[in-house]
PDB file of C-alpha atoms in Angstrom:
ATOM      1  CA  MET A   1       0.000   0.000   0.000  1.00  0.00           C
ATOM      2  CA  GLY A   2       1.402   3.336  -1.040  1.00  0.00           C
ATOM      3  CA  HIS A   3       0.115   5.414   1.854  1.00  0.00           C
ATOM      4  CA  SER A   4       1.872   8.461   3.234  1.00  0.00           C
ATOM      5  CA  THR A   5       4.201   8.330   6.196  1.00  0.00           C
ATOM      6  CA  ARG A   6       1.484  10.036   8.234  1.00  0.00           C
ATOM      7  CA  ARG A   7      -0.714   6.926   8.093  1.00  0.00           C
ATOM      8  CA  GLY A   8      -2.869   6.611  11.163  1.00  0.00           C
ATOM      9  CA  ARG A   9      -2.879  10.276  12.106  1.00  0.00           C
ATOM     10  CA  LYS A  10      -6.034  11.326  13.975  1.00  0.00           C
ATOM     11  CA  VAL A  11      -8.204  13.759  12.021  1.00  0.00           C
ATOM     12  CA  GLN A  12     -10.308  15.081  14.908  1.00  0.00           C
ATOM     13  CA  LYS A  13      -8.036  17.952  15.901  1.00  0.00           C
ATOM     14  CA  MET A  14      -7.206  19.112  12.376  1.00  0.00           C
ATOM     15  CA  THR A  15      -8.093  22.402  10.753  1.00  0.00           C
ATOM     16  CA  ASN A  16     -10.198  22.149   7.584  1.00  0.00           C
ATOM     17  CA  LYS A  17      -7.050  22.763   5.508  1.00  0.00           C
ATOM     18  CA  GLU A  18      -5.127  19.986   7.302  1.00  0.00           C
ATOM     19  CA  PHE A  19      -8.096  17.633   6.885  1.00  0.00           C
ATOM     20  CA  ILE A  20      -8.248  18.289   3.134  1.00  0.00           C
ATOM     21  CA  GLU A  21      -4.467  17.807   2.837  1.00  0.00           C
ATOM     22  CA  THR A  22      -4.491  14.526   4.788  1.00  0.00           C
ATOM     23  CA  ILE A  23      -7.526  13.042   3.050  1.00  0.00           C
ATOM     24  CA  GLY A  24      -6.358  14.450  -0.286  1.00  0.00           C
ATOM     25  CA  ARG A  25      -2.992  12.668  -0.124  1.00  0.00           C
ATOM     26  CA  ALA A  26      -4.676   9.369   0.758  1.00  0.00           C
ATOM     27  CA  ALA A  27      -7.344   9.847  -1.943  1.00  0.00           C
ATOM     28  CA  VAL A  28      -4.686  10.521  -4.596  1.00  0.00           C
ATOM     29  CA  ALA A  29      -2.844   7.322  -3.587  1.00  0.00           C
ATOM     30  CA  GLU A  30      -6.093   5.341  -3.836  1.00  0.00           C
ATOM     31  CA  TYR A  31      -6.913   6.941  -7.208  1.00  0.00           C
ATOM     32  CA  GLU A  32      -3.942   5.089  -8.664  1.00  0.00           C
ATOM     33  CA  ARG A  33      -5.580   1.775  -7.672  1.00  0.00           C
ATOM     34  CA  PHE A  34      -9.309   2.435  -7.912  1.00  0.00           C
ATOM     35  CA  LYS A  35      -9.794   5.477 -10.219  1.00  0.00           C
ATOM     36  CA  ILE A  36     -12.290   7.150  -7.877  1.00  0.00           C
ATOM     37  CA  LEU A  37     -11.664  10.890  -8.283  1.00  0.00           C
ATOM     38  CA  PRO A  38      -9.924  12.380  -5.222  1.00  0.00           C
ATOM     39  CA  SER A  39     -12.324  15.372  -5.254  1.00  0.00           C
ATOM     40  CA  LEU A  40     -15.245  12.976  -4.766  1.00  0.00           C
ATOM     41  CA  THR A  41     -13.493  11.053  -1.973  1.00  0.00           C
ATOM     42  CA  ILE A  42     -12.488  14.244  -0.144  1.00  0.00           C
ATOM     43  CA  ALA A  43     -15.961  15.790  -0.466  1.00  0.00           C
ATOM     44  CA  GLN A  44     -17.640  12.622   0.783  1.00  0.00           C
ATOM     45  CA  ALA A  45     -15.236  12.474   3.749  1.00  0.00           C
ATOM     46  CA  ILE A  46     -15.965  16.131   4.590  1.00  0.00           C
ATOM     47  CA  LEU A  47     -19.719  15.781   4.298  1.00  0.00           C
ATOM     48  CA  GLU A  48     -20.149  12.369   5.862  1.00  0.00           C
ATOM     49  CA  SER A  49     -17.745  12.795   8.778  1.00  0.00           C
ATOM     50  CA  GLY A  50     -18.265  16.504   9.474  1.00  0.00           C
ATOM     51  CA  TRP A  51     -14.595  17.226   8.795  1.00  0.00           C
ATOM     52  CA  GLY A  52     -13.592  14.157  10.824  1.00  0.00           C
ATOM     53  CA  GLN A  53     -15.495  15.374  13.895  1.00  0.00           C
ATOM     54  CA  SER A  54     -18.300  12.774  13.849  1.00  0.00           C
ATOM     55  CA  THR A  55     -18.447  10.193  16.626  1.00  0.00           C
ATOM     56  CA  LEU A  56     -18.029   7.516  13.959  1.00  0.00           C
ATOM     57  CA  ALA A  57     -14.804   9.112  12.690  1.00  0.00           C
ATOM     58  CA  GLU A  58     -13.569   9.625  16.228  1.00  0.00           C
ATOM     59  CA  ASN A  59     -14.419   6.144  17.530  1.00  0.00           C
ATOM     60  CA  GLY A  60     -14.005   4.101  14.367  1.00  0.00           C
ATOM     61  CA  ASN A  61     -11.822   6.052  11.906  1.00  0.00           C
ATOM     62  CA  ASN A  62     -14.866   5.608   9.642  1.00  0.00           C
ATOM     63  CA  LEU A  63     -15.231   8.659   7.407  1.00  0.00           C
ATOM     64  CA  PHE A  64     -17.992   7.355   5.139  1.00  0.00           C
ATOM     65  CA  GLY A  65     -20.570   5.727   7.397  1.00  0.00           C
ATOM     66  CA  MET A  66     -19.637   2.268   6.134  1.00  0.00           C
ATOM     67  CA  LYS A  67     -21.846  -0.235   7.925  1.00  0.00           C
ATOM     68  CA  ILE A  68     -20.638  -3.772   8.607  1.00  0.00           C
ATOM     69  CA  SER A  69     -23.205  -5.012   6.098  1.00  0.00           C
ATOM     70  CA  LEU A  70     -23.776  -2.981   2.952  1.00  0.00           C
ATOM     71  CA  SER A  71     -26.670  -4.291   0.865  1.00  0.00           C
ATOM     72  CA  GLY A  72     -25.385  -7.835   1.365  1.00  0.00           C
ATOM     73  CA  ASN A  73     -22.186  -6.980  -0.466  1.00  0.00           C
ATOM     74  CA  ASN A  74     -18.695  -8.357  -0.242  1.00  0.00           C
ATOM     75  CA  TRP A  75     -15.977  -6.905  -2.431  1.00  0.00           C
ATOM     76  CA  ALA A  76     -12.328  -7.431  -3.199  1.00  0.00           C
ATOM     77  CA  GLY A  77      -9.777  -5.153  -1.573  1.00  0.00           C
ATOM     78  CA  SER A  78     -11.649  -4.443   1.650  1.00  0.00           C
ATOM     79  CA  ALA A  79      -9.356  -2.870   4.241  1.00  0.00           C
ATOM     80  CA  TRP A  80     -11.775  -3.663   7.076  1.00  0.00           C
ATOM     81  CA  ASP A  81     -10.657  -6.544   9.314  1.00  0.00           C
ATOM     82  CA  GLY A  82     -14.157  -8.062   9.315  1.00  0.00           C
ATOM     83  CA  ILE A  83     -14.321  -8.021  13.105  1.00  0.00           C
ATOM     84  CA  ASN A  84     -14.188  -4.601  14.736  1.00  0.00           C
ATOM     85  CA  TYR A  85     -17.237  -2.369  14.702  1.00  0.00           C
ATOM     86  CA  TYR A  86     -18.827   0.602  16.438  1.00  0.00           C
ATOM     87  CA  LYS A  87     -22.558   0.588  17.211  1.00  0.00           C
ATOM     88  CA  LYS A  88     -24.524   3.836  17.148  1.00  0.00           C
ATOM     89  CA  SER A  89     -27.836   5.431  16.243  1.00  0.00           C
ATOM     90  CA  THR A  90     -28.114   6.856  12.758  1.00  0.00           C
ATOM     91  CA  TYR A  91     -30.715   8.402  10.503  1.00  0.00           C
ATOM     92  CA  GLU A  92     -31.975   6.838   7.300  1.00  0.00           C
ATOM     93  CA  TYR A  93     -34.337   8.270   4.705  1.00  0.00           C
ATOM     94  CA  GLY A  94     -37.208   6.295   3.231  1.00  0.00           C
ATOM     95  CA  GLY A  95     -40.745   6.570   1.915  1.00  0.00           C
ATOM     96  CA  SER A  96     -41.994   7.946   5.224  1.00  0.00           C
ATOM     97  CA  GLY A  97     -39.180  10.481   5.628  1.00  0.00           C
ATOM     98  CA  ARG A  98     -36.292  10.417   8.085  1.00  0.00           C
ATOM     99  CA  TYR A  99     -36.142   7.753  10.775  1.00  0.00           C
ATOM    100  CA  SER A 100     -33.595   6.572  13.346  1.00  0.00           C
ATOM    101  CA  ILE A 101     -32.046   3.097  13.589  1.00  0.00           C
ATOM    102  CA  LYS A 102     -29.241   1.462  15.609  1.00  0.00           C
ATOM    103  CA  ALA A 103     -26.559   0.133  13.306  1.00  0.00           C
ATOM    104  CA  LYS A 104     -23.115  -1.472  13.444  1.00  0.00           C
ATOM    105  CA  PHE A 105     -20.450   0.449  11.557  1.00  0.00           C
ATOM    106  CA  ARG A 106     -17.028  -0.718  10.450  1.00  0.00           C
ATOM    107  CA  LYS A 107     -14.184   0.292  12.736  1.00  0.00           C
ATOM    108  CA  TYR A 108     -10.828   0.884  11.026  1.00  0.00           C
ATOM    109  CA  SER A 109      -7.324   1.105  12.432  1.00  0.00           C
ATOM    110  CA  CYS A 110      -6.787   4.406  10.567  1.00  0.00           C
ATOM    111  CA  VAL A 111      -8.627   6.774   8.223  1.00  0.00           C
ATOM    112  CA  GLU A 112      -6.509   5.602   5.283  1.00  0.00           C
ATOM    113  CA  ASP A 113      -8.066   2.129   5.693  1.00  0.00           C
ATOM    114  CA  SER A 114     -11.490   3.786   5.673  1.00  0.00           C
ATOM    115  CA  ILE A 115     -10.656   5.517   2.380  1.00  0.00           C
ATOM    116  CA  GLU A 116      -9.268   2.312   0.863  1.00  0.00           C
ATOM    117  CA  ASP A 117     -12.340   0.285   1.861  1.00  0.00           C
ATOM    118  CA  HIS A 118     -14.709   2.969   0.586  1.00  0.00           C
ATOM    119  CA  SER A 119     -12.950   3.052  -2.803  1.00  0.00           C
ATOM    120  CA  ALA A 120     -12.950  -0.746  -3.035  1.00  0.00           C
ATOM    121  CA  TYR A 121     -16.674  -0.764  -2.181  1.00  0.00           C
ATOM    122  CA  LEU A 122     -17.533   1.772  -4.902  1.00  0.00           C
ATOM    123  CA  LEU A 123     -15.571  -0.278  -7.414  1.00  0.00           C
ATOM    124  CA  GLY A 124     -16.818  -3.744  -6.428  1.00  0.00           C
ATOM    125  CA  ALA A 125     -20.295  -3.479  -4.862  1.00  0.00           C
ATOM    126  CA  LYS A 126     -23.030  -5.316  -6.710  1.00  0.00           C
ATOM    127  CA  SER A 127     -26.780  -5.145  -7.053  1.00  0.00           C
ATOM    128  CA  GLY A 128     -27.700  -8.684  -7.981  1.00  0.00           C
ATOM    129  CA  SER A 129     -25.158  -9.747 -10.569  1.00  0.00           C
ATOM    130  CA  ARG A 130     -24.345  -6.303 -11.941  1.00  0.00           C
ATOM    131  CA  LYS A 131     -21.927  -3.724 -10.578  1.00  0.00           C
ATOM    132  CA  ARG A 132     -23.848  -1.226  -8.490  1.00  0.00           C
ATOM    133  CA  TYR A 133     -21.741   1.727  -9.680  1.00  0.00           C
ATOM    134  CA  ALA A 134     -20.936   0.533 -13.204  1.00  0.00           C
ATOM    135  CA  GLY A 135     -19.049   3.058 -15.312  1.00  0.00           C
ATOM    136  CA  LEU A 136     -17.714   4.974 -12.311  1.00  0.00           C
ATOM    137  CA  THR A 137     -14.083   4.690 -13.360  1.00  0.00           C
ATOM    138  CA  LYS A 138     -14.760   5.382 -17.033  1.00  0.00           C
ATOM    139  CA  THR A 139     -15.237   9.115 -16.460  1.00  0.00           C
ATOM    140  CA  LYS A 140     -12.968  11.838 -15.153  1.00  0.00           C
ATOM    141  CA  SER A 141     -15.939  14.098 -14.363  1.00  0.00           C
ATOM    142  CA  TYR A 142     -16.793  14.362 -10.687  1.00  0.00           C
ATOM    143  CA  LYS A 143     -20.371  15.317 -11.625  1.00  0.00           C
ATOM    144  CA  LYS A 144     -20.762  12.114 -13.652  1.00  0.00           C
ATOM    145  CA  GLN A 145     -19.186  10.031 -10.871  1.00  0.00           C
ATOM    146  CA  LEU A 146     -21.628  11.600  -8.401  1.00  0.00           C
ATOM    147  CA  GLN A 147     -24.607  10.815 -10.634  1.00  0.00           C
ATOM    148  CA  ILE A 148     -23.430   7.188 -10.934  1.00  0.00           C
ATOM    149  CA  ILE A 149     -23.149   6.699  -7.172  1.00  0.00           C
ATOM    150  CA  LYS A 150     -26.546   8.338  -6.620  1.00  0.00           C
ATOM    151  CA  LYS A 151     -28.134   6.161  -9.330  1.00  0.00           C
ATOM    152  CA  GLY A 152     -26.518   3.113  -7.714  1.00  0.00           C
ATOM    153  CA  GLY A 153     -28.335   3.919  -4.466  1.00  0.00           C
ATOM    154  CA  TYR A 154     -25.357   5.107  -2.414  1.00  0.00           C
ATOM    155  CA  ALA A 155     -27.170   7.822  -0.471  1.00  0.00           C
ATOM    156  CA  THR A 156     -30.727   8.084   0.760  1.00  0.00           C
ATOM    157  CA  SER A 157     -30.695  11.896   1.023  1.00  0.00           C
ATOM    158  CA  GLY A 158     -32.226  13.664  -1.970  1.00  0.00           C
ATOM    159  CA  SER A 159     -29.774  16.568  -1.675  1.00  0.00           C
ATOM    160  CA  TYR A 160     -26.643  14.379  -1.477  1.00  0.00           C
ATOM    161  CA  VAL A 161     -25.308  15.088  -4.987  1.00  0.00           C
ATOM    162  CA  ASN A 162     -25.944  18.835  -4.745  1.00  0.00           C
ATOM    163  CA  ASP A 163     -24.327  18.954  -1.304  1.00  0.00           C
ATOM    164  CA  LEU A 164     -21.210  17.200  -2.598  1.00  0.00           C
ATOM    165  CA  CYS A 165     -21.013  19.476  -5.653  1.00  0.00           C
ATOM    166  CA  ARG A 166     -21.185  22.516  -3.348  1.00  0.00           C
ATOM    167  CA  VAL A 167     -18.336  21.150  -1.161  1.00  0.00           C
ATOM    168  CA  ILE A 168     -16.189  20.366  -4.230  1.00  0.00           C
ATOM    169  CA  ARG A 169     -16.705  23.885  -5.624  1.00  0.00           C
ATOM    170  CA  THR A 170     -16.335  25.715  -2.296  1.00  0.00           C
ATOM    171  CA  TYR A 171     -13.006  24.070  -1.427  1.00  0.00           C
ATOM    172  CA  GLN A 172     -11.765  23.771  -5.040  1.00  0.00           C
ATOM    173  CA  LEU A 173     -11.247  20.045  -4.605  1.00  0.00           C
ATOM    174  CA  THR A 174     -10.855  19.338  -8.338  1.00  0.00           C
ATOM    175  CA  LYS A 175      -7.217  20.450  -8.004  1.00  0.00           C
ATOM    176  CA  TRP A 176      -6.637  17.013  -6.410  1.00  0.00           C
ATOM    177  CA  ASP A 177      -7.890  15.301  -9.585  1.00  0.00           C
ATOM    178  CA  LYS A 178      -4.889  16.371 -11.669  1.00  0.00           C
TER     179      LYS A 178
END
């Protein structure tokens, strides 16, 4: 694994700039393997972990809300050990609006493992026999990658794609895609 020498650094006490730098370096390294645009990975980490301040990030190094079971999927390249988890309440969105559930989330040894597992999931997750996010690596457009993950059912929030686009634009995250 070609991770930086800062592997395992805690993200909770970082400034926004330090968070982007740390996640950006790891996302660029994973881009070489998985072809998920770094801007998308960074924006998802920002949005889903609240800049690394969420209890899930703090207690499980889990930046993406990766549950222990994800639509019955297994995928190659998972960096999760298959054992450690963190249980907490979370909100889901469905036909009747927002509701709360207790769920078990993957616990990682470091945030870099969270990024690696998230990338491997996006590349390998299936819906039946077909790839859930087919075509994701065939585009270098973050907007197209976002539409593919939304279409694949990644997020239950209706504003997810717009929220990620706003984060990418606000923090000029496309510079990491070069």
